[in-house]
Amino acid sequence: AAGRRGLGVLSPKAPSFVAIDKNTGQMVWESALPGEKIIHSNWSNAAVGMVKGQPQVVFGGGDGWVYSFEPKTGALLWKFDGNPKKSVYKPSGPGSRNYFVSTPVVHDNKVYVATVDAHLVALEPGASVAPKRSAANISSRPIRPKNLRQCLSL
């Protein structure tokens, strides 16, 4: 699905995410999330990982939310709003909501993602604690070479 600021979403029912069986090439499931709430387009790549023994497919949606799906069925496991709570989406102009362009990283039962307001957030799905946000702004996706978590900043 693709949208344009001021024009709305051109095809809100088109899938934003499609899961394909690597052995057969057949589509297993699809999701149209975030649908009409896409701000401009969906840019984030998906990440696959385990969180507390649960395999997950995680991606940053074009509406500023991080979505986690069960890989085999496509069932929504959880979602997280990466925008400040006071942000506003205005289809006709520049609101304060934005979307993800970075790829999440799943490691050690957490999901690390660079938010639209340029902070690194460590999400612990299912925990009762608030996400931890970096104090400094960043400008790239988190990476994890050989168990080292870091985020590059320009």
Coordinates of N, CA, C and O in Angstrom, one line a residue:
A1 N 0.9 -1.2 0.0 CA 0.0 0.0 0.0 C 0.9 1.2 0.0 O 1.9 1.3 0.6
A2 N 0.5 2.2 -0.7 CA 1.3 3.4 -0.8 C 0.3 4.6 -0.6 O -0.8 4.6 -1.0
G3 N 0.8 5.6 0.1 CA 0.0 6.8 0.3 C 0.9 8.0 0.0 O 2.0 7.9 -0.3
R4 N 0.2 9.2 0.0 CA 0.9 10.4 -0.3 C 0.4 11.5 0.7 O -0.9 11.6 0.8
R5 N 1.2 12.3 1.3 CA 0.7 13.3 2.1 C -0.2 14.2 1.3 O 0.1 14.6 0.3
G6 N -1.4 14.4 1.9 CA -2.4 15.3 1.2 C -3.3 14.5 0.3 O -4.4 15.0 0.0
L7 N -2.9 13.3 -0.1 CA -3.8 12.5 -1.0 C -4.4 11.3 -0.4 O -5.2 10.6 -0.9
G8 N -4.0 11.0 0.9 CA -4.5 9.8 1.5 C -3.8 8.6 1.0 O -2.8 8.7 0.2
V9 N -4.3 7.4 1.3 CA -3.7 6.2 0.9 C -4.3 5.8 -0.4 O -5.6 5.7 -0.5
L10 N -3.5 5.5 -1.4 CA -4.1 5.1 -2.7 C -4.8 3.8 -2.7 O -5.8 3.6 -3.4
S11 N -4.3 2.8 -2.0 CA -4.8 1.5 -2.0 C -4.8 0.9 -0.5 O -4.0 0.1 -0.2
P12 N -5.7 1.4 0.4 CA -5.6 1.1 1.8 C -5.9 -0.4 2.1 O -5.4 -0.9 3.1
K13 N -6.5 -1.2 1.2 CA -6.7 -2.6 1.4 C -5.7 -3.5 0.8 O -5.7 -4.7 1.0
A14 N -4.7 -2.9 0.1 CA -3.6 -3.7 -0.4 C -2.7 -4.1 0.7 O -2.5 -3.4 1.7
P15 N -2.1 -5.3 0.6 CA -1.2 -5.8 1.7 C 0.0 -4.9 1.9 O 0.6 -4.6 0.9
S16 N 0.4 -4.6 3.1 CA 1.6 -3.9 3.4 C 2.7 -4.9 3.7 O 3.9 -4.6 3.7
F17 N 2.3 -6.1 4.1 CA 3.2 -7.2 4.5 C 2.7 -8.5 3.9 O 1.5 -8.8 4.0
V18 N 3.6 -9.3 3.3 CA 3.2 -10.6 2.7 C 4.3 -11.6 3.1 O 5.5 -11.4 3.1
A19 N 3.8 -12.7 3.7 CA 4.7 -13.8 4.1 C 4.6 -14.9 3.0 O 3.6 -15.4 2.6
I20 N 5.8 -15.3 2.5 CA 5.9 -16.3 1.5 C 6.7 -17.5 2.0 O 7.7 -17.4 2.7
D21 N 6.2 -18.7 1.7 CA 6.8 -20.0 2.0 C 8.1 -20.1 1.2 O 8.0 -20.1 -0.1
K22 N 9.3 -20.2 1.8 CA 10.5 -20.2 1.0 C 10.7 -21.4 0.2 O 11.5 -21.5 -0.8
N23 N 10.0 -22.5 0.6 CA 10.2 -23.8 -0.2 C 9.2 -23.9 -1.4 O 9.6 -24.4 -2.4
T24 N 8.0 -23.3 -1.2 CA 7.0 -23.5 -2.3 C 6.8 -22.2 -3.1 O 6.3 -22.2 -4.2
G25 N 7.2 -21.1 -2.5 CA 7.0 -19.8 -3.2 C 5.5 -19.3 -3.1 O 5.1 -18.3 -3.6
Q26 N 4.7 -20.1 -2.3 CA 3.3 -19.7 -2.1 C 3.1 -18.7 -1.0 O 3.8 -18.7 0.0
M27 N 2.2 -17.8 -1.2 CA 1.9 -16.9 -0.1 C 1.2 -17.6 1.1 O 0.3 -18.4 0.9
V28 N 1.7 -17.4 2.3 CA 1.2 -18.0 3.5 C 0.1 -17.1 4.1 O -0.9 -17.6 4.5
W29 N 0.4 -15.8 4.2 CA -0.5 -14.9 4.8 C -0.1 -13.5 4.4 O 1.0 -13.3 3.9
E30 N -1.1 -12.5 4.6 CA -0.8 -11.1 4.2 C -1.5 -10.3 5.3 O -2.4 -10.7 5.9
S31 N -1.0 -9.0 5.4 CA -1.6 -8.1 6.3 C -1.7 -6.7 5.6 O -0.7 -6.3 5.0
A32 N -2.8 -6.1 5.7 CA -3.0 -4.7 5.2 C -2.7 -3.6 6.2 O -2.9 -2.5 6.0
L33 N -2.2 -4.0 7.4 CA -1.9 -3.0 8.4 C -0.7 -2.2 7.9 O 0.2 -2.7 7.3
P34 N -0.8 -0.9 8.1 CA -1.7 -0.1 8.8 C -2.8 0.5 8.0 O -3.6 1.3 8.4
G35 N -3.0 0.0 6.7 CA -4.2 0.4 5.9 C -4.3 1.9 5.7 O -3.3 2.5 5.3
E36 N -5.4 2.5 6.0 CA -5.7 3.9 5.7 C -4.8 4.9 6.6 O -4.8 6.1 6.4
K37 N -4.2 4.3 7.6 CA -3.4 5.2 8.5 C -1.9 5.4 8.0 O -1.2 6.1 8.6
I38 N -1.6 4.9 6.8 CA -0.3 5.1 6.3 C -0.1 6.6 6.0 O -1.0 7.2 5.4
I39 N 1.0 7.1 6.5 CA 1.2 8.6 6.3 C 1.8 8.9 4.9 O 1.3 9.8 4.2
H40 N 2.8 8.2 4.5 CA 3.4 8.4 3.2 C 3.5 7.1 2.4 O 3.0 6.9 1.3
S41 N 4.2 6.1 3.0 CA 4.4 4.8 2.4 C 5.0 3.9 3.5 O 5.2 4.3 4.6
N42 N 5.1 2.6 3.2 CA 5.8 1.7 4.1 C 7.2 1.5 3.6 O 7.5 1.1 2.5
W43 N 8.2 1.9 4.5 CA 9.6 1.8 4.1 C 10.4 0.8 4.8 O 11.5 0.4 4.4
S44 N 10.0 0.4 6.0 CA 10.8 -0.5 6.9 C 10.9 -1.9 6.4 O 9.9 -2.4 5.9
N45 N 12.0 -2.5 6.5 CA 12.1 -4.0 6.3 C 11.7 -4.7 7.5 O 11.7 -4.2 8.6
A46 N 11.3 -6.0 7.3 CA 10.9 -6.8 8.5 C 12.2 -7.4 9.1 O 13.2 -7.6 8.5
A47 N 12.1 -7.7 10.4 CA 13.1 -8.5 11.1 C 12.4 -9.7 11.7 O 11.2 -9.6 12.1
V48 N 13.2 -10.8 11.8 CA 12.6 -12.0 12.4 C 13.5 -12.4 13.6 O 14.7 -12.3 13.5
G49 N 12.9 -12.7 14.7 CA 13.6 -13.1 15.9 C 12.7 -13.8 16.9 O 11.5 -13.9 16.7
M50 N 13.4 -14.2 18.0 CA 12.6 -14.8 19.1 C 12.6 -13.8 20.3 O 13.6 -13.2 20.6
V51 N 11.4 -13.7 20.9 CA 11.2 -12.9 22.1 C 10.5 -13.8 23.1 O 9.4 -14.2 22.8
K52 N 11.2 -14.1 24.2 CA 10.7 -15.0 25.2 C 10.2 -16.3 24.6 O 9.1 -16.8 25.0
G53 N 10.9 -16.9 23.7 CA 10.6 -18.2 23.1 C 9.6 -18.1 22.0 O 9.2 -19.2 21.4
Q54 N 9.0 -17.0 21.7 CA 8.0 -16.8 20.7 C 8.6 -16.2 19.4 O 9.1 -15.1 19.4
P55 N 8.6 -17.0 18.3 CA 9.1 -16.4 17.0 C 8.2 -15.3 16.6 O 7.0 -15.3 16.8
Q56 N 8.9 -14.2 16.1 CA 8.1 -13.0 15.7 C 8.7 -12.4 14.4 O 9.9 -12.5 14.2
V57 N 7.8 -11.8 13.6 CA 8.2 -11.0 12.5 C 7.8 -9.6 12.9 O 6.6 -9.3 13.2
V58 N 8.8 -8.7 12.9 CA 8.6 -7.3 13.4 C 8.9 -6.4 12.2 O 9.9 -6.5 11.5
F59 N 8.0 -5.4 12.0 CA 8.3 -4.3 11.1 C 7.7 -3.0 11.5 O 6.8 -2.9 12.3
G60 N 8.4 -1.9 11.1 CA 8.0 -0.6 11.4 C 7.0 -0.2 10.3 O 7.3 -0.1 9.1
G61 N 5.8 0.1 10.7 CA 4.7 0.5 9.7 C 4.8 1.9 9.3 O 5.4 2.8 9.9
G62 N 4.1 2.2 8.2 CA 4.1 3.5 7.6 C 3.2 4.4 8.3 O 2.9 5.6 7.9
D63 N 2.7 4.0 9.5 CA 1.9 4.9 10.4 C 2.6 5.2 11.6 O 2.0 5.9 12.5
G64 N 3.9 4.8 11.8 CA 4.6 5.1 13.0 C 4.5 4.1 14.1 O 5.0 4.3 15.2
W65 N 3.8 3.0 13.8 CA 3.7 1.9 14.8 C 4.7 0.7 14.4 O 4.9 0.5 13.2
V66 N 5.2 0.0 15.4 CA 5.9 -1.2 15.2 C 4.9 -2.3 15.4 O 4.2 -2.4 16.4
Y67 N 4.9 -3.3 14.4 CA 4.0 -4.4 14.5 C 4.7 -5.7 14.6 O 5.8 -5.9 14.0
S68 N 4.2 -6.6 15.4 CA 4.8 -7.9 15.5 C 3.8 -9.0 15.2 O 2.7 -9.0 15.7
F69 N 4.2 -9.9 14.3 CA 3.3 -11.0 13.8 C 3.8 -12.3 14.2 O 5.0 -12.5 14.2
E70 N 2.9 -13.3 14.4 CA 3.3 -14.7 14.5 C 3.7 -15.1 13.1 O 2.9 -15.0 12.2
P71 N 4.9 -15.7 12.9 CA 5.4 -16.0 11.5 C 4.5 -16.9 10.7 O 4.4 -16.8 9.5
K72 N 3.9 -18.0 11.3 CA 3.2 -19.0 10.6 C 1.8 -18.6 10.2 O 1.3 -19.0 9.2
T73 N 1.2 -17.8 11.1 CA -0.3 -17.5 10.9 C -0.5 -16.0 10.5 O -1.6 -15.7 10.0
G74 N 0.4 -15.1 10.9 CA 0.2 -13.7 10.6 C -0.7 -13.1 11.7 O -1.0 -11.9 11.6
A75 N -0.9 -13.8 12.8 CA -1.7 -13.2 13.9 C -0.9 -12.1 14.5 O 0.3 -12.2 14.8
L76 N -1.5 -10.9 14.8 CA -0.9 -9.8 15.4 C -0.6 -10.1 16.9 O -1.5 -10.5 17.7
L77 N 0.7 -10.1 17.3 CA 1.1 -10.4 18.6 C 1.1 -9.1 19.5 O 0.7 -9.2 20.7
W78 N 1.6 -8.0 19.0 CA 1.7 -6.8 19.7 C 2.0 -5.7 18.8 O 2.4 -5.9 17.6
K79 N 1.8 -4.4 19.2 CA 2.1 -3.2 18.4 C 2.6 -2.1 19.4 O 2.2 -2.1 20.5
F80 N 3.4 -1.2 18.9 CA 3.9 -0.1 19.7 C 3.9 1.2 18.9 O 4.4 1.2 17.7
D81 N 3.4 2.3 19.4 CA 3.4 3.5 18.8 C 4.7 4.2 19.0 O 5.1 4.6 20.1
G82 N 5.4 4.5 17.9 CA 6.7 5.1 18.0 C 6.7 6.6 18.0 O 7.7 7.3 18.1
N83 N 5.5 7.2 17.9 CA 5.4 8.7 17.9 C 5.1 9.2 19.3 O 4.5 8.5 20.1
P84 N 5.5 10.4 19.6 CA 5.1 11.0 20.9 C 3.6 11.0 21.0 O 2.9 11.1 20.0
K85 N 3.1 10.8 22.2 CA 1.6 10.7 22.4 C 0.8 11.9 22.0 O -0.3 11.8 21.6
K86 N 1.4 13.1 21.9 CA 0.7 14.3 21.5 C 0.8 14.5 20.0 O 0.3 15.6 19.6
S87 N 1.4 13.7 19.3 CA 1.6 13.9 17.9 C 0.2 13.8 17.2 O -0.7 13.1 17.6
V88 N 0.1 14.5 16.0 CA -1.1 14.6 15.3 C -0.9 14.2 13.8 O 0.1 14.6 13.2
Y89 N -1.8 13.4 13.3 CA -1.7 13.1 11.8 C -2.7 14.0 11.1 O -3.9 14.0 11.4
K90 N -2.2 14.7 10.1 CA -3.0 15.5 9.3 C -2.9 15.1 7.8 O -1.9 15.4 7.2
P91 N -3.9 14.4 7.3 CA -3.8 13.9 5.9 C -3.5 15.0 4.9 O -2.9 14.9 3.8
S92 N -4.0 16.2 5.2 CA -3.9 17.3 4.2 C -2.7 18.2 4.4 O -2.5 19.1 3.6
G93 N -1.8 17.9 5.3 CA -0.6 18.7 5.5 C 0.3 18.1 6.5 O 0.2 17.0 7.0
P94 N 1.3 18.9 6.9 CA 2.4 18.4 7.7 C 2.0 18.4 9.2 O 2.0 19.3 9.9
G95 N 1.5 17.2 9.6 CA 1.2 17.0 11.0 C 2.5 16.6 11.7 O 3.6 16.6 11.2
S96 N 2.4 16.3 13.0 CA 3.6 15.9 13.8 C 3.9 14.4 13.9 O 4.9 14.0 14.4
R97 N 3.0 13.6 13.3 CA 3.2 12.1 13.3 C 4.1 11.8 12.1 O 4.1 12.5 11.1
N98 N 4.9 10.8 12.2 CA 5.8 10.4 11.2 C 5.9 8.8 11.1 O 5.2 8.2 11.9
Y99 N 6.6 8.3 10.2 CA 6.7 6.8 10.0 C 8.1 6.3 10.1 O 9.1 7.1 10.2
F100 N 8.3 5.0 10.1 CA 9.6 4.4 10.2 C 10.2 4.2 8.9 O 9.5 3.9 7.9
V101 N 11.5 4.4 8.8 CA 12.3 4.0 7.6 C 13.4 3.0 8.0 O 14.1 2.5 7.1
S102 N 13.6 2.7 9.3 CA 14.6 1.8 9.7 C 14.0 0.4 10.0 O 12.9 0.2 10.2
T103 N 15.0 -0.5 10.0 CA 14.6 -1.9 10.3 C 14.8 -2.3 11.7 O 15.9 -2.0 12.3
P104 N 13.8 -2.8 12.4 CA 14.0 -3.2 13.8 C 15.1 -4.3 14.0 O 15.3 -5.1 13.0
V105 N 15.6 -4.4 15.2 CA 16.6 -5.5 15.5 C 16.0 -6.3 16.7 O 15.6 -5.6 17.7
V106 N 15.9 -7.6 16.6 CA 15.4 -8.4 17.7 C 16.6 -9.1 18.3 O 17.3 -9.8 17.6
H107 N 16.8 -8.9 19.6 CA 17.9 -9.5 20.3 C 17.7 -9.6 21.8 O 17.2 -8.6 22.4
D108 N 18.0 -10.7 22.4 CA 17.9 -10.9 23.8 C 16.6 -10.5 24.4 O 16.5 -9.8 25.4
N109 N 15.5 -11.0 23.8 CA 14.1 -10.8 24.2 C 13.7 -9.3 24.2 O 12.7 -9.0 24.8
K110 N 14.4 -8.5 23.4 CA 14.0 -7.2 23.2 C 13.9 -6.8 21.7 O 14.5 -7.5 20.9
V111 N 13.2 -5.8 21.4 CA 13.2 -5.2 20.0 C 13.8 -3.8 20.1 O 13.3 -3.0 20.9
Y112 N 14.8 -3.6 19.3 CA 15.4 -2.3 19.3 C 15.0 -1.6 17.9 O 15.1 -2.2 16.9
V113 N 14.6 -0.4 18.0 CA 14.1 0.3 16.8 C 14.4 1.8 16.9 O 14.3 2.4 18.0
A114 N 14.8 2.4 15.8 CA 15.0 3.8 15.8 C 13.6 4.4 15.5 O 13.0 4.1 14.5
T115 N 13.2 5.3 16.3 CA 11.8 5.9 16.2 C 11.9 7.0 15.2 O 12.9 7.5 14.8
V116 N 10.7 7.4 14.8 CA 10.6 8.5 13.9 C 11.0 9.9 14.4 O 11.3 10.8 13.6
D117 N 11.1 10.0 15.7 CA 11.6 11.2 16.3 C 13.1 11.1 16.6 O 13.7 11.8 17.5
A118 N 13.8 10.1 16.0 CA 15.3 10.0 16.0 C 15.8 9.5 17.4 O 16.9 10.0 17.8
H119 N 15.1 8.6 18.1 CA 15.6 8.0 19.3 C 15.7 6.5 19.1 O 14.9 5.9 18.4
L120 N 16.6 5.9 19.8 CA 16.6 4.4 19.9 C 15.8 4.0 21.0 O 15.9 4.4 22.2
V121 N 14.8 3.1 20.8 CA 13.9 2.5 21.8 C 14.2 1.1 22.0 O 14.3 0.3 21.0
A122 N 14.3 0.6 23.2 CA 14.4 -0.8 23.5 C 13.0 -1.2 24.0 O 12.6 -0.8 25.1
L123 N 12.3 -2.1 23.3 CA 11.0 -2.6 23.6 C 11.1 -3.9 24.3 O 11.9 -4.8 23.7
E124 N 10.4 -4.2 25.3 CA 10.4 -5.5 25.9 C 9.0 -6.0 25.9 O 8.2 -5.8 26.8
P125 N 8.5 -6.6 24.8 CA 7.1 -7.0 24.6 C 6.7 -7.9 25.8 O 7.4 -8.8 26.3
G126 N 5.5 -7.6 26.3 CA 4.9 -8.3 27.4 C 5.3 -7.8 28.8 O 4.8 -8.2 29.8
A127 N 6.3 -6.9 28.8 CA 6.7 -6.4 30.1 C 5.8 -5.2 30.6 O 5.2 -4.6 29.7
S128 N 5.8 -5.0 31.8 CA 5.0 -3.9 32.4 C 5.7 -2.6 32.5 O 5.2 -1.7 33.0
V129 N 7.0 -2.6 32.0 CA 7.8 -1.4 32.1 C 7.7 -0.6 30.8 O 7.5 -1.2 29.7
A130 N 7.9 0.7 30.9 CA 7.8 1.5 29.7 C 9.1 1.3 28.9 O 10.1 1.0 29.4
P131 N 9.0 1.5 27.6 CA 10.2 1.4 26.7 C 11.3 2.3 27.2 O 11.0 3.4 27.6
K132 N 12.5 1.9 27.0 CA 13.6 2.8 27.3 C 14.0 3.5 26.1 O 14.2 2.9 25.0
R133 N 14.2 4.8 26.2 CA 14.5 5.7 25.0 C 15.9 6.2 25.2 O 16.3 6.6 26.3
S134 N 16.7 6.4 24.1 CA 18.0 7.0 24.2 C 17.8 8.5 24.5 O 16.8 9.1 24.1
A135 N 18.8 9.0 25.1 CA 18.8 10.5 25.4 C 19.2 11.3 24.2 O 18.7 12.4 24.0
A136 N 20.0 10.7 23.3 CA 20.5 11.5 22.1 C 19.8 11.1 20.9 O 19.3 9.9 20.8
N137 N 19.7 12.0 19.9 CA 19.1 11.6 18.6 C 20.1 10.8 17.8 O 21.3 10.9 17.9
I138 N 19.5 9.9 17.0 CA 20.3 9.0 16.2 C 19.7 9.1 14.8 O 18.7 9.6 14.5
S139 N 20.5 8.6 13.8 CA 20.0 8.7 12.4 C 20.3 7.5 11.6 O 20.5 7.6 10.4
S140 N 20.3 6.3 12.2 CA 20.4 5.1 11.4 C 19.7 3.9 12.2 O 19.3 4.1 13.3
R141 N 19.7 2.8 11.6 CA 19.0 1.6 12.3 C 20.0 1.0 13.2 O 21.2 1.1 13.0
P142 N 19.5 0.3 14.3 CA 20.4 -0.4 15.1 C 21.0 -1.6 14.4 O 20.4 -2.2 13.5
I143 N 22.2 -2.0 14.7 CA 22.8 -3.2 14.1 C 23.4 -4.1 15.2 O 23.6 -3.6 16.4
R144 N 23.6 -5.4 14.9 CA 24.0 -6.3 16.0 C 25.0 -7.3 15.4 O 24.8 -8.4 15.1
P145 N 26.3 -6.8 15.2 CA 27.3 -7.7 14.7 C 27.9 -8.5 15.9 O 28.4 -7.9 16.9
K146 N 27.9 -9.8 15.9 CA 28.5 -10.7 16.9 C 28.1 -10.2 18.3 O 28.9 -10.0 19.2
N147 N 26.8 -10.1 18.5 CA 26.2 -9.8 19.8 C 26.5 -8.4 20.3 O 26.3 -8.1 21.5
L148 N 27.0 -7.5 19.5 CA 27.3 -6.2 19.9 C 26.1 -5.3 19.5 O 25.9 -5.2 18.3
R149 N 25.4 -4.6 20.4 CA 24.4 -3.7 20.0 C 24.9 -2.3 19.9 O 25.5 -1.8 20.8
Q150 N 24.8 -1.7 18.8 CA 25.2 -0.3 18.6 C 24.3 0.4 17.6 O 23.6 -0.3 16.9
C151 N 24.4 1.7 17.6 CA 23.6 2.4 16.6 C 24.5 3.5 16.1 O 25.1 4.3 16.9
L152 N 24.6 3.7 14.8 CA 25.5 4.7 14.2 C 24.8 6.0 14.2 O 23.6 6.1 14.0
S153 N 25.5 7.1 14.5 CA 24.9 8.4 14.4 C 25.7 9.3 13.6 O 26.9 9.3 13.6
L154 N 25.1 10.1 12.8 CA 25.8 11.0 11.9 C 26.0 12.4 12.6 O 25.3 12.8 13.4

